[in-house]
mmCIF file of C-alpha atoms in Angstrom:
data_model
loop_
_atom_site.group_PDB
_atom_site.id
_atom_site.type_symbol
_atom_site.label_atom_id
_atom_site.label_comp_id
_atom_site.label_asym_id
_atom_site.label_seq_id
_atom_site.Cartn_x
_atom_site.Cartn_y
_atom_site.Cartn_z
ATOM 1 C CA UNK A 11 71.995 312.230 60.961
ATOM 2 C CA UNK A 12 69.389 311.248 63.862
ATOM 3 C CA UNK A 13 67.764 314.733 64.071
ATOM 4 C CA UNK A 14 67.483 314.991 60.202
ATOM 5 C CA UNK A 15 66.082 311.586 59.374
ATOM 6 C CA UNK A 16 63.496 311.730 62.088
ATOM 7 C CA UNK A 17 61.980 314.421 60.066
ATOM 8 C CA UNK A 18 60.916 312.211 57.339
ATOM 9 C CA UNK A 19 58.346 309.370 57.034
ATOM 10 C CA UNK A 20 59.643 305.674 58.007
ATOM 11 C CA UNK A 21 60.228 304.495 54.336
ATOM 12 C CA UNK A 22 62.174 307.660 53.037
ATOM 13 C CA UNK A 23 63.903 307.721 56.215
ATOM 14 C CA UNK A 24 64.845 304.004 55.899
ATOM 15 C CA UNK A 25 66.240 304.600 52.239
ATOM 16 C CA UNK A 26 68.278 307.427 53.493
ATOM 17 C CA UNK A 27 69.810 305.393 56.156
ATOM 18 C CA UNK A 28 70.106 302.129 54.178
ATOM 19 C CA UNK A 29 71.716 303.704 51.051
ATOM 20 C CA UNK A 30 75.154 304.484 52.727
ATOM 21 C CA UNK A 31 75.048 301.229 54.579
ATOM 22 C CA UNK A 32 74.524 299.270 51.197
ATOM 23 C CA UNK A 33 77.426 301.441 49.393
ATOM 24 C CA UNK A 34 79.832 300.529 52.308
ATOM 25 C CA UNK A 35 78.865 296.769 52.402
ATOM 26 C CA UNK A 36 79.176 296.625 48.647
ATOM 27 C CA UNK A 37 82.714 298.147 49.058
ATOM 28 C CA UNK A 38 83.400 295.743 51.706
ATOM 29 C CA UNK A 39 81.975 292.510 49.733
ATOM 30 C CA UNK A 40 84.224 293.533 46.765
ATOM 31 C CA UNK A 41 87.378 293.948 48.978
ATOM 32 C CA UNK A 42 86.514 290.659 51.046
ATOM 33 C CA UNK A 43 86.199 288.768 47.647
ATOM 34 C CA UNK A 44 89.253 289.930 46.393
ATOM 35 C CA UNK A 45 91.382 289.758 49.502
ATOM 36 C CA UNK A 46 91.832 286.140 49.709
ATOM 37 C CA UNK A 47 93.402 285.678 46.412
ATOM 38 C CA UNK A 48 96.018 288.010 47.882
ATOM 39 C CA UNK A 49 97.309 284.801 49.954
ATOM 40 C CA UNK A 50 99.695 284.438 46.945
ATOM 41 C CA UNK A 51 101.446 287.468 48.379
ATOM 42 C CA UNK A 52 100.555 287.834 51.948
ATOM 43 C CA UNK A 53 100.253 285.354 55.011
ATOM 44 C CA UNK A 54 96.645 283.897 55.547
ATOM 45 C CA UNK A 55 96.592 285.140 59.021
ATOM 46 C CA UNK A 56 97.122 288.808 57.956
ATOM 47 C CA UNK A 57 94.472 288.261 55.231
ATOM 48 C CA UNK A 58 92.034 286.983 58.142
ATOM 49 C CA UNK A 59 93.057 289.941 60.107
ATOM 50 C CA UNK A 60 92.187 292.369 57.546
ATOM 51 C CA UNK A 61 88.906 290.647 56.739
ATOM 52 C CA UNK A 62 87.927 291.173 60.300
ATOM 53 C CA UNK A 63 88.611 294.694 60.206
ATOM 54 C CA UNK A 64 86.932 295.372 57.128
ATOM 55 C CA UNK A 65 83.839 293.373 58.354
ATOM 56 C CA UNK A 66 83.959 294.987 62.007
ATOM 57 C CA UNK A 67 84.184 298.697 60.704
ATOM 58 C CA UNK A 68 82.380 298.689 57.148
ATOM 59 C CA UNK A 69 79.735 295.996 57.743
ATOM 60 C CA UNK A 70 78.829 295.198 61.520
ATOM 61 C CA UNK A 71 79.496 298.503 63.072
ATOM 62 C CA UNK A 72 77.926 300.337 60.432
ATOM 63 C CA UNK A 73 74.461 298.473 60.909
ATOM 64 C CA UNK A 74 74.791 298.245 64.572
ATOM 65 C CA UNK A 75 75.225 302.089 64.811
ATOM 66 C CA UNK A 76 71.966 302.742 62.727
ATOM 67 C CA UNK A 77 70.218 300.397 65.206
ATOM 68 C CA UNK A 78 71.499 301.460 68.231
ATOM 69 C CA UNK A 79 72.494 304.927 67.975
ATOM 70 C CA UNK A 80 70.248 306.329 65.487
ATOM 71 C CA UNK A 81 67.287 304.272 66.095
ATOM 72 C CA UNK A 82 67.602 304.044 69.956
ATOM 73 C CA UNK A 83 67.515 300.354 70.254
ATOM 74 C CA UNK A 84 68.816 299.637 73.821
ATOM 75 C CA UNK A 85 70.117 296.045 74.534
ATOM 76 C CA UNK A 86 70.353 295.064 77.933
ATOM 77 C CA UNK A 87 72.416 292.201 79.242
ATOM 78 C CA UNK A 88 72.508 289.662 82.309
ATOM 79 C CA UNK A 89 74.609 286.634 83.406
ATOM 80 C CA UNK A 90 78.156 286.028 82.647
ATOM 81 C CA UNK A 91 80.636 288.850 81.298
ATOM 82 C CA UNK A 92 82.405 287.711 78.001
ATOM 83 C CA UNK A 93 86.152 287.805 78.482
ATOM 84 C CA UNK A 94 87.955 290.077 76.456
ATOM 85 C CA UNK A 95 89.572 288.638 73.446
ATOM 86 C CA UNK A 96 88.346 285.243 73.904
ATOM 87 C CA UNK A 97 87.908 282.788 71.096
ATOM 88 C CA UNK A 98 84.753 280.625 71.484
ATOM 89 C CA UNK A 99 82.138 278.800 70.096
ATOM 90 C CA UNK A 100 78.748 280.740 70.248
ATOM 91 C CA UNK A 101 75.106 279.065 70.396
ATOM 92 C CA UNK A 102 72.073 281.041 70.338
ATOM 93 C CA UNK A 103 68.319 280.859 69.824
ATOM 94 C CA UNK A 104 66.763 282.304 66.794
ATOM 95 C CA UNK A 105 63.739 284.780 66.735
ATOM 96 C CA UNK A 106 64.612 287.106 63.823
ATOM 97 C CA UNK A 107 66.959 289.198 61.846
ATOM 98 C CA UNK A 108 67.515 291.579 64.549
ATOM 99 C CA UNK A 109 69.324 288.409 66.399
ATOM 100 C CA UNK A 110 72.410 289.619 64.705
ATOM 101 C CA UNK A 111 72.452 293.021 66.654
ATOM 102 C CA UNK A 112 71.998 291.132 69.737
ATOM 103 C CA UNK A 113 74.826 288.808 69.054
ATOM 104 C CA UNK A 114 77.078 291.547 67.689
ATOM 105 C CA UNK A 115 76.628 293.721 70.998
ATOM 106 C CA UNK A 116 77.530 290.802 73.030
ATOM 107 C CA UNK A 117 80.754 290.092 70.911
ATOM 108 C CA UNK A 118 81.576 293.595 71.137
ATOM 109 C CA UNK A 119 81.607 293.434 75.017
ATOM 110 C CA UNK A 120 84.334 290.640 74.318
ATOM 111 C CA UNK A 121 86.129 292.906 71.839
ATOM 112 C CA UNK A 122 85.422 290.401 69.245
ATOM 113 C CA UNK A 123 82.868 292.170 67.090
ATOM 114 C CA UNK A 124 84.944 292.093 63.804
ATOM 115 C CA UNK A 125 85.750 288.377 64.561
ATOM 116 C CA UNK A 126 82.418 286.984 64.609
ATOM 117 C CA UNK A 127 81.787 284.408 62.002
ATOM 118 C CA UNK A 128 78.163 282.635 61.222
ATOM 119 C CA UNK A 129 77.493 279.414 59.312
ATOM 120 C CA UNK A 130 76.217 280.339 55.821
ATOM 121 C CA UNK A 131 74.668 278.168 53.482
ATOM 122 C CA UNK A 132 76.571 277.226 50.092
ATOM 123 C CA UNK A 133 74.351 279.240 47.961
ATOM 124 C CA UNK A 134 75.398 282.616 49.834
ATOM 125 C CA UNK A 135 79.103 282.748 48.949
ATOM 126 C CA UNK A 136 80.097 286.023 47.630
ATOM 127 C CA UNK A 137 81.832 288.194 50.158
ATOM 128 C CA UNK A 138 80.614 285.691 52.911
ATOM 129 C CA UNK A 139 83.403 283.446 51.437
ATOM 130 C CA UNK A 140 86.001 286.235 51.507
ATOM 131 C CA UNK A 141 85.009 287.046 55.324
ATOM 132 C CA UNK A 142 85.858 283.455 56.309
ATOM 133 C CA UNK A 143 82.381 282.508 57.000
ATOM 134 C CA UNK A 144 82.174 278.664 57.230
ATOM 135 C CA UNK A 145 80.243 277.755 54.004
ATOM 136 C CA UNK A 146 78.196 274.575 54.541
ATOM 137 C CA UNK A 147 76.170 272.323 52.422
ATOM 138 C CA UNK A 148 72.964 270.470 53.825
ATOM 139 C CA UNK A 149 74.965 267.410 54.621
ATOM 140 C CA UNK A 150 78.148 269.055 55.920
ATOM 141 C CA UNK A 151 78.587 267.087 58.960
ATOM 142 C CA UNK A 152 78.622 263.824 57.136
ATOM 143 C CA UNK A 153 81.417 264.492 55.023
ATOM 144 C CA UNK A 154 85.065 264.434 56.571
ATOM 145 C CA UNK A 155 86.662 266.521 53.868
ATOM 146 C CA UNK A 156 84.092 269.295 54.244
ATOM 147 C CA UNK A 157 84.470 269.176 57.984
ATOM 148 C CA UNK A 158 88.096 269.832 57.504
ATOM 149 C CA UNK A 159 87.665 272.464 55.395
ATOM 150 C CA UNK A 160 85.167 274.318 57.366
ATOM 151 C CA UNK A 161 87.249 274.376 60.238
ATOM 152 C CA UNK A 162 90.784 274.441 58.927
ATOM 153 C CA UNK A 163 91.539 278.073 59.463
ATOM 154 C CA UNK A 164 90.718 278.224 63.240
ATOM 155 C CA UNK A 165 92.434 274.797 63.859
ATOM 156 C CA UNK A 166 95.722 275.296 61.917
ATOM 157 C CA UNK A 167 95.856 278.937 61.428
ATOM 158 C CA UNK A 168 94.668 279.893 64.923
ATOM 159 C CA UNK A 169 92.247 282.388 63.511
ATOM 160 C CA UNK A 170 90.801 284.519 66.242
ATOM 161 C CA UNK A 171 87.009 283.836 66.146
ATOM 162 C CA UNK A 172 83.661 284.017 67.687
ATOM 163 C CA UNK A 173 81.928 281.126 65.692
ATOM 164 C CA UNK A 174 78.036 281.562 66.092
ATOM 165 C CA UNK A 175 75.625 279.145 65.273
ATOM 166 C CA UNK A 176 71.610 279.441 65.651
ATOM 167 C CA UNK A 177 71.362 275.710 66.847
ATOM 168 C CA UNK A 178 67.635 275.399 66.057
ATOM 169 C CA UNK A 179 68.441 275.506 62.316
ATOM 170 C CA UNK A 180 65.781 278.019 61.363
ATOM 171 C CA UNK A 181 63.595 281.032 63.023
ATOM 172 C CA UNK A 182 61.095 280.552 65.681
ATOM 173 C CA UNK A 183 57.439 280.500 64.391
ATOM 174 C CA UNK A 184 54.230 279.063 65.984
ATOM 175 C CA UNK A 185 54.077 276.667 63.322
ATOM 176 C CA UNK A 186 57.556 275.388 63.394
ATOM 177 C CA UNK A 187 57.127 275.249 67.265
ATOM 178 C CA UNK A 188 54.004 272.888 66.805
ATOM 179 C CA UNK A 189 56.158 270.861 64.658
ATOM 180 C CA UNK A 190 58.961 270.613 67.081
ATOM 181 C CA UNK A 191 56.454 269.812 69.768
ATOM 182 C CA UNK A 192 55.061 266.798 67.729
ATOM 183 C CA UNK A 193 58.541 265.635 66.967
ATOM 184 C CA UNK A 194 59.623 265.984 70.931
ATOM 185 C CA UNK A 195 56.543 263.979 71.879
ATOM 186 C CA UNK A 196 57.269 261.186 69.282
ATOM 187 C CA UNK A 197 60.961 260.841 70.316
ATOM 188 C CA UNK A 198 60.300 261.281 74.060
ATOM 189 C CA UNK A 199 62.389 264.612 74.074
ATOM 190 C CA UNK A 200 61.811 267.493 76.339
ATOM 191 C CA UNK A 201 60.270 270.427 74.380
ATOM 192 C CA UNK A 202 61.677 273.792 75.503
ATOM 193 C CA UNK A 203 59.394 276.603 75.918
ATOM 194 C CA UNK A 204 59.609 279.457 73.396
ATOM 195 C CA UNK A 205 62.102 277.552 71.728
ATOM 196 C CA UNK A 206 62.471 274.850 68.900
ATOM 197 C CA UNK A 207 64.297 271.608 69.899
ATOM 198 C CA UNK A 208 67.922 272.201 68.913
ATOM 199 C CA UNK A 209 69.685 270.129 65.980
ATOM 200 C CA UNK A 210 72.449 268.559 67.662
ATOM 201 C CA UNK A 211 74.756 267.314 64.927
ATOM 202 C CA UNK A 212 76.280 270.689 63.905
ATOM 203 C CA UNK A 213 76.891 271.564 67.450
ATOM 204 C CA UNK A 214 78.701 268.084 68.043
ATOM 205 C CA UNK A 215 80.783 268.492 64.888
ATOM 206 C CA UNK A 216 81.876 272.138 65.802
ATOM 207 C CA UNK A 217 82.991 271.149 69.437
ATOM 208 C CA UNK A 218 84.601 268.084 68.720
ATOM 209 C CA UNK A 219 86.801 269.873 65.859
ATOM 210 C CA UNK A 220 87.433 273.120 67.640
ATOM 211 C CA UNK A 221 88.153 271.913 71.174
ATOM 212 C CA UNK A 222 91.431 270.637 69.503
ATOM 213 C CA UNK A 223 92.298 274.420 68.815
ATOM 214 C CA UNK A 224 94.269 275.669 71.856
ATOM 215 C CA UNK A 225 92.899 279.073 71.603
ATOM 216 C CA UNK A 226 89.180 278.165 71.706
ATOM 217 C CA UNK A 227 88.587 278.253 75.249
ATOM 218 C CA UNK A 228 84.841 278.344 75.763
ATOM 219 C CA UNK A 229 81.124 277.805 74.453
ATOM 220 C CA UNK A 230 79.109 280.742 75.053
ATOM 221 C CA UNK A 231 75.447 280.262 75.294
ATOM 222 C CA UNK A 232 73.154 283.418 74.510
ATOM 223 C CA UNK A 233 69.753 283.570 75.065
ATOM 224 C CA UNK A 234 67.822 286.205 73.229
ATOM 225 C CA UNK A 235 64.651 287.702 74.632
ATOM 226 C CA UNK A 236 62.155 290.472 73.126
ATOM 227 C CA UNK A 237 59.190 292.239 73.954
ATOM 228 C CA UNK A 238 56.933 294.763 71.962
ATOM 229 C CA UNK A 239 54.256 296.292 74.282
ATOM 230 C CA UNK A 240 52.669 293.019 76.008
ATOM 231 C CA UNK A 241 53.843 290.618 73.310
ATOM 232 C CA UNK A 242 56.864 288.562 74.431
ATOM 233 C CA UNK A 243 59.269 287.295 72.031
ATOM 234 C CA UNK A 244 58.093 289.853 69.347
ATOM 235 C CA UNK A 245 60.981 291.443 67.187
ATOM 236 C CA UNK A 246 61.061 293.962 64.802
ATOM 237 C CA UNK A 247 61.526 293.126 61.094
ATOM 238 C CA UNK A 248 64.840 293.837 59.205
ATOM 239 C CA UNK A 249 63.252 296.962 57.697
ATOM 240 C CA UNK A 250 61.971 298.221 60.968
ATOM 241 C CA UNK A 251 65.356 297.827 62.539
ATOM 242 C CA UNK A 252 66.571 300.337 59.865
ATOM 243 C CA UNK A 253 63.732 302.700 59.228
ATOM 244 C CA UNK A 254 61.994 303.082 62.450
ATOM 245 C CA UNK A 255 63.134 305.604 65.008
ATOM 246 C CA UNK A 256 62.754 305.362 68.927
ATOM 247 C CA UNK A 257 62.744 301.633 69.017
ATOM 248 C CA UNK A 258 63.242 301.102 72.731
ATOM 249 C CA UNK A 259 61.570 304.415 73.830
ATOM 250 C CA UNK A 260 58.262 303.734 75.634
ATOM 251 C CA UNK A 261 55.034 304.724 74.074
ATOM 252 C CA UNK A 262 54.601 307.397 76.453
ATOM 253 C CA UNK A 263 57.954 308.688 75.248
ATOM 254 C CA UNK A 264 56.744 308.736 71.572
ATOM 255 C CA UNK A 265 58.682 305.318 70.797
ATOM 256 C CA UNK A 266 57.849 301.744 69.780
ATOM 257 C CA UNK A 267 58.511 300.191 73.112
ATOM 258 C CA UNK A 268 60.536 297.437 72.071
ATOM 259 C CA UNK A 269 63.139 295.529 74.569
ATOM 260 C CA UNK A 270 65.963 293.551 73.656
ATOM 261 C CA UNK A 271 67.826 291.257 75.915
ATOM 262 C CA UNK A 272 70.722 289.222 75.967
ATOM 263 C CA UNK A 273 71.483 286.637 78.709
ATOM 264 C CA UNK A 274 75.051 285.330 78.504
ATOM 265 C CA UNK A 275 76.372 282.032 80.091
ATOM 266 C CA UNK A 276 80.135 280.847 79.639
ATOM 267 C CA UNK A 277 81.070 277.185 79.875
ATOM 268 C CA UNK A 278 84.723 276.248 79.545
ATOM 269 C CA UNK A 279 85.199 273.995 76.662
ATOM 270 C CA UNK A 280 87.175 271.583 78.626
ATOM 271 C CA UNK A 281 84.277 270.869 80.950
ATOM 272 C CA UNK A 282 81.860 269.638 78.105
ATOM 273 C CA UNK A 283 81.531 265.888 77.436
ATOM 274 C CA UNK A 284 83.980 264.110 75.065
ATOM 275 C CA UNK A 285 81.480 261.879 73.333
ATOM 276 C CA UNK A 286 78.759 262.668 70.739
ATOM 277 C CA UNK A 287 75.840 261.492 72.940
ATOM 278 C CA UNK A 288 77.180 263.439 76.093
ATOM 279 C CA UNK A 289 77.200 266.613 73.719
ATOM 280 C CA UNK A 290 73.757 266.130 72.461
ATOM 281 C CA UNK A 291 72.390 265.914 75.852
ATOM 282 C CA UNK A 292 74.293 268.959 77.000
ATOM 283 C CA UNK A 293 72.982 270.923 74.423
ATOM 284 C CA UNK A 294 69.302 269.604 74.965
ATOM 285 C CA UNK A 295 69.757 270.725 78.612
ATOM 286 C CA UNK A 296 70.881 274.038 77.896
ATOM 287 C CA UNK A 297 67.645 274.673 75.619
ATOM 288 C CA UNK A 298 65.410 273.390 78.486
ATOM 289 C CA UNK A 299 67.076 276.041 80.690
ATOM 290 C CA UNK A 300 67.081 278.623 77.979
ATOM 291 C CA UNK A 301 63.017 277.935 78.082
ATOM 292 C CA UNK A 302 62.774 278.358 81.623
ATOM 293 C CA UNK A 303 64.936 281.567 81.773
ATOM 294 C CA UNK A 304 62.771 283.061 78.847
ATOM 295 C CA UNK A 305 59.651 282.397 80.897
ATOM 296 C CA UNK A 306 61.106 283.887 83.999
ATOM 297 C CA UNK A 307 61.879 286.933 81.865
ATOM 298 C CA UNK A 308 58.373 287.335 80.601
ATOM 299 C CA UNK A 309 57.319 287.320 84.063
ATOM 300 C CA UNK A 310 59.931 289.686 85.181
ATOM 301 C CA UNK A 311 59.032 292.229 82.344
ATOM 302 C CA UNK A 312 55.195 291.745 83.169
ATOM 303 C CA UNK A 313 55.836 292.770 86.638
ATOM 304 C CA UNK A 314 58.066 295.720 85.706
ATOM 305 C CA UNK A 315 55.279 296.712 83.558
ATOM 306 C CA UNK A 316 52.685 296.622 86.247
ATOM 307 C CA UNK A 317 54.870 298.652 88.929
ATOM 308 C CA UNK A 318 55.564 301.353 86.078
ATOM 309 C CA UNK A 319 51.689 301.568 85.689
ATOM 310 C CA UNK A 320 51.332 301.825 89.566
ATOM 311 C CA UNK A 321 54.215 304.609 89.741
ATOM 312 C CA UNK A 322 52.518 306.503 87.189
ATOM 313 C CA UNK A 323 48.993 306.309 89.121
ATOM 314 C CA UNK A 324 50.640 307.322 92.272
ATOM 315 C CA UNK A 325 52.765 310.082 90.966
ATOM 316 C CA UNK A 326 56.065 308.400 91.132
ATOM 317 C CA UNK A 327 56.195 307.244 94.489
ATOM 318 C CA UNK A 328 58.107 304.344 93.907
ATOM 319 C CA UNK A 329 60.712 304.193 91.297
ATOM 320 C CA UNK A 330 61.390 301.128 88.907
ATOM 321 C CA UNK A 331 64.775 300.223 88.487
ATOM 322 C CA UNK A 332 66.143 297.757 85.903
ATOM 323 C CA UNK A 333 69.218 296.074 87.166
ATOM 324 C CA UNK A 334 70.143 294.624 83.818
ATOM 325 C CA UNK A 335 73.492 296.096 82.356
ATOM 326 C CA UNK A 336 73.143 298.023 79.070
ATOM 327 C CA UNK A 337 75.196 298.739 75.873
#
């Protein structure tokens, strides 16, 4: 498929790639919507396992294959190695649609690719409800009954999960960054670089509920970094991830030149503070450290680019080695 689709202009190529994905997703959504009704005949744990299998094969893995194998997006990693088959709470910064691919790549390293669950807004129920996504309203952290409903499957049924939360609440934009800076200044809070100040209430509720589930062992903190050319934190659009080939090949190689990186940190859940104020401060500190790490990553990539240019000028006398692990 790779060679054939590369022969077509990007819009047509995107359509050729996305059509089978949409068909498989439609089939998966229909199945996932109907599966929960089978609880009258089958155990809920089996239903959840089947949902995870369908989501992992027909939805997650399919679109991930388009991004990495067909469109040559290379995702690199640093930091801690996720433990295999470990259920966890996952927090990450939010840049673009492509964050999904980076989170899924990290989950695959833990053999949890089919078990990722993302908080979904109440208006997006079809399919997501069947998949076991926690469907939340705007005020979900204030409603005790809704809190119990959101986490019941993981707490009471022992569902295997990577429960993912983009703690900033929305994607990073320059406008929202200015708003975040103003809020931090008014409230005497530190403003992390390249990030929005995190929203703590959902994180606190998640940790306080899921630390009661014996199989949820850790919080994974994922820092997602991008670069395109010389533009740091420049991520592709949703359509580009599907339609554009050679995403991570350099421009000298005829590619776009995107970099995709995930920095992983693992924190045992029993080491997190027990009270709400302590958890809020803990999350704030993670975001401050994320900002510092992102600036260090920007400088590192800039220095690598300088070395590559020097390498080209002097005919390859010194090779540039990237020590990050890859997918």
